C-alpha positions as CSV (number, residue, x, y, z in Angstrom):
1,X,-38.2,56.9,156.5
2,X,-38.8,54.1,154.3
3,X,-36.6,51.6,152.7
4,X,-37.1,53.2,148.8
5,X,-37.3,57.3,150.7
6,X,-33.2,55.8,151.5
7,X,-32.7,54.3,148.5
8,X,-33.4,57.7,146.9
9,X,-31.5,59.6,149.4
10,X,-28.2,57.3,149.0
11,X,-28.5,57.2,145.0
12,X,-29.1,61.3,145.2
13,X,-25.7,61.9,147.5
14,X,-23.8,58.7,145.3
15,X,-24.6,61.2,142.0
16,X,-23.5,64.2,143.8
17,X,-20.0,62.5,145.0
18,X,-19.9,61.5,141.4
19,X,-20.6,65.0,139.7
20,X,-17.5,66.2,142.6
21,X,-15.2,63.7,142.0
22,X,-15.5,64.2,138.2
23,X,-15.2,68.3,138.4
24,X,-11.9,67.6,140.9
25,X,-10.6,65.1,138.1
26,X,-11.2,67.6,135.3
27,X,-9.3,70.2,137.2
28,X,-6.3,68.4,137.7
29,X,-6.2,67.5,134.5
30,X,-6.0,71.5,133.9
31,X,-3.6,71.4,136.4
32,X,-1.2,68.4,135.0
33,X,-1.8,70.1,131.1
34,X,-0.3,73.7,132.8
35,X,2.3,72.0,134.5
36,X,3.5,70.8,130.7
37,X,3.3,74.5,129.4
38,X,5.8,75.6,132.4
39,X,8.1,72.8,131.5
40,X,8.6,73.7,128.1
41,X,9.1,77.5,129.0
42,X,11.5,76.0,131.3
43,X,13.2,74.3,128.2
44,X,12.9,77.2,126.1
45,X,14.7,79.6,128.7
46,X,17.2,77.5,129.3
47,X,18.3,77.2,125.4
48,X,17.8,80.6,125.5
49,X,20.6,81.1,128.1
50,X,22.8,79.0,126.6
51,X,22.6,80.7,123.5
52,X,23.4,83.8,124.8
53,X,26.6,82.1,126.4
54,X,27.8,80.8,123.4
55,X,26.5,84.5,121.4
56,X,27.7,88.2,121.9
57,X,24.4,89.3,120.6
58,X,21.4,88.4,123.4
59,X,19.2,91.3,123.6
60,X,16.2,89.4,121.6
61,X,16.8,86.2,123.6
62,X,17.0,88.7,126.9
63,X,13.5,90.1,125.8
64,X,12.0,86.8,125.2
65,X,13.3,85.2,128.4
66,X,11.1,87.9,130.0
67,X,8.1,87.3,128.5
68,X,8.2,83.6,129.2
69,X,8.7,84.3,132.9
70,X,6.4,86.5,133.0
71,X,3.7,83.7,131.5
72,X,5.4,80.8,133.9
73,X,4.1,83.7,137.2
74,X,0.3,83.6,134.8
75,X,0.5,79.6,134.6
76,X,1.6,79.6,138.3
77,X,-1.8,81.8,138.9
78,X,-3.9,79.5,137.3
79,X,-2.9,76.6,138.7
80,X,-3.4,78.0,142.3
81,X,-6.7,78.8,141.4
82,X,-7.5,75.5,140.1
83,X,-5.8,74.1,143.0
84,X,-8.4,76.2,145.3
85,X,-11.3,75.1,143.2
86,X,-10.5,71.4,144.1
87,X,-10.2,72.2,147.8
88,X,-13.5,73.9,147.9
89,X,-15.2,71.3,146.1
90,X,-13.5,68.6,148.1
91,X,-14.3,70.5,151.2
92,X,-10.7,70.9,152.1
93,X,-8.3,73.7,152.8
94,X,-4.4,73.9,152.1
95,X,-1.8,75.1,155.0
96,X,1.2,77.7,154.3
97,X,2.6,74.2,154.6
98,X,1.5,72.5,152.3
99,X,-0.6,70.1,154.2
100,X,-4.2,69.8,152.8
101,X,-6.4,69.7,156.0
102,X,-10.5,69.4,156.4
103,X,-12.3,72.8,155.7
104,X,-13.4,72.8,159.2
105,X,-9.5,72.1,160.8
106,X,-8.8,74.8,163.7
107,X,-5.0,73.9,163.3
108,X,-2.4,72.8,160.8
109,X,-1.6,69.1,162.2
110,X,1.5,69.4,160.7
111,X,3.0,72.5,161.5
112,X,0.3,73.2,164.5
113,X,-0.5,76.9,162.2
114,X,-4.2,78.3,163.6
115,X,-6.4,79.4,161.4
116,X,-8.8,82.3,161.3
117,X,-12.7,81.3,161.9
118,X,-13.9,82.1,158.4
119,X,-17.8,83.6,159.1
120,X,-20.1,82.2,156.5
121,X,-23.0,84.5,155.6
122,X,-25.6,82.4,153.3
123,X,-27.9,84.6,151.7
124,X,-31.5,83.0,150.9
125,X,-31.0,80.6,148.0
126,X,-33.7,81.6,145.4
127,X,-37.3,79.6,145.4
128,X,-38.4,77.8,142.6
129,X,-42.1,78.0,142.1
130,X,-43.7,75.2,143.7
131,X,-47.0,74.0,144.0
132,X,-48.3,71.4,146.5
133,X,-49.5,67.3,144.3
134,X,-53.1,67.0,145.1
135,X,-52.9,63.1,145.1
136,X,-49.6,62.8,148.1
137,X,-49.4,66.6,149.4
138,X,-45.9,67.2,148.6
139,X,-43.9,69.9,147.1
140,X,-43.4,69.5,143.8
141,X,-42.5,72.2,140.9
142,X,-44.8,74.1,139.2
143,X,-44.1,72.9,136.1
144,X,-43.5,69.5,137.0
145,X,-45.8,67.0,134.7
146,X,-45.8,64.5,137.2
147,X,-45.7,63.9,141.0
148,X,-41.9,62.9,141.7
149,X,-43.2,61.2,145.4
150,X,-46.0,58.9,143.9
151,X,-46.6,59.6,140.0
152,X,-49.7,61.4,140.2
153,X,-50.6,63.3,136.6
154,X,-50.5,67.0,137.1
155,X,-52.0,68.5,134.0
């Protein structure tokens, strides 16, 4: 493999750590912006309750407690699935614990917890037309203008 053929290869995985590490930012973002919406249900159930402390009438404030629980248990949702997006893209997976462990850990090394062997079945990603450059012999696109190996003109 040659010096550039590395250079390439380096600069290819470097943009693809980039695109992750942007993704797993953006999602904790979500994260931190749904944590916010649960703290001010939070504060609104608990002027709520002491309303109905200090009123005799607290059927409305009873009703409306409810329905902010019940979207605290939808934010809560969310954020787990956000939380499992990270994992996936950071190729990590979260213990009962709470310890975040490699995808490929066997056991919790925290609280020593075993985890299932997850079989993978990869179905065949789909092809993209190629053809073959006539100048270099490599696959390139079908619709590619130009060789991306050695520049060749493909018209």
């Amino acid at each position: 493999m040659s010096f550039l053929d590395k250079f390439k290869k380096g600069v290819a995985e470097a943009g693809t750590l980039a695109k992750v590490t942007v993704e797993v930012n953006r999602l904790k973002l979500q994260i931190s912006n749904k944590k916010k919406e649960i703290q001010e249900y939070y504060l609104r159930i608990g002027e709520a309750v002491f309303q109905i402390r200090q009123e005799a009438e607290s059927e409305d404030k009873l009703a409306a407690i409810d329905e902010w629980c019940s979207q605290i248990l939808g934010i809560q949702a969310e954020i787990k699935e956000l939380e499992l997006k990270i994992n996936e893209l950071s190729n990590e997976k979260t213990c009962g614990c709470g310890k975040v462990l490699p995808v490929d850990a066997k056991f919790c090394v925290s609280c020593g917890h075993k985890f299932e062997e997850v079989i993978v079945v990869q179905s065949e990603p789909e092809q993209e037309a190629t053809a073959t450059c006539p100048s270099c012999h490599q696959v390139i696109q079908s619709d590619a203008k130009f060789c991306g190996s050695c520049g060749f003109t493909l018209s």
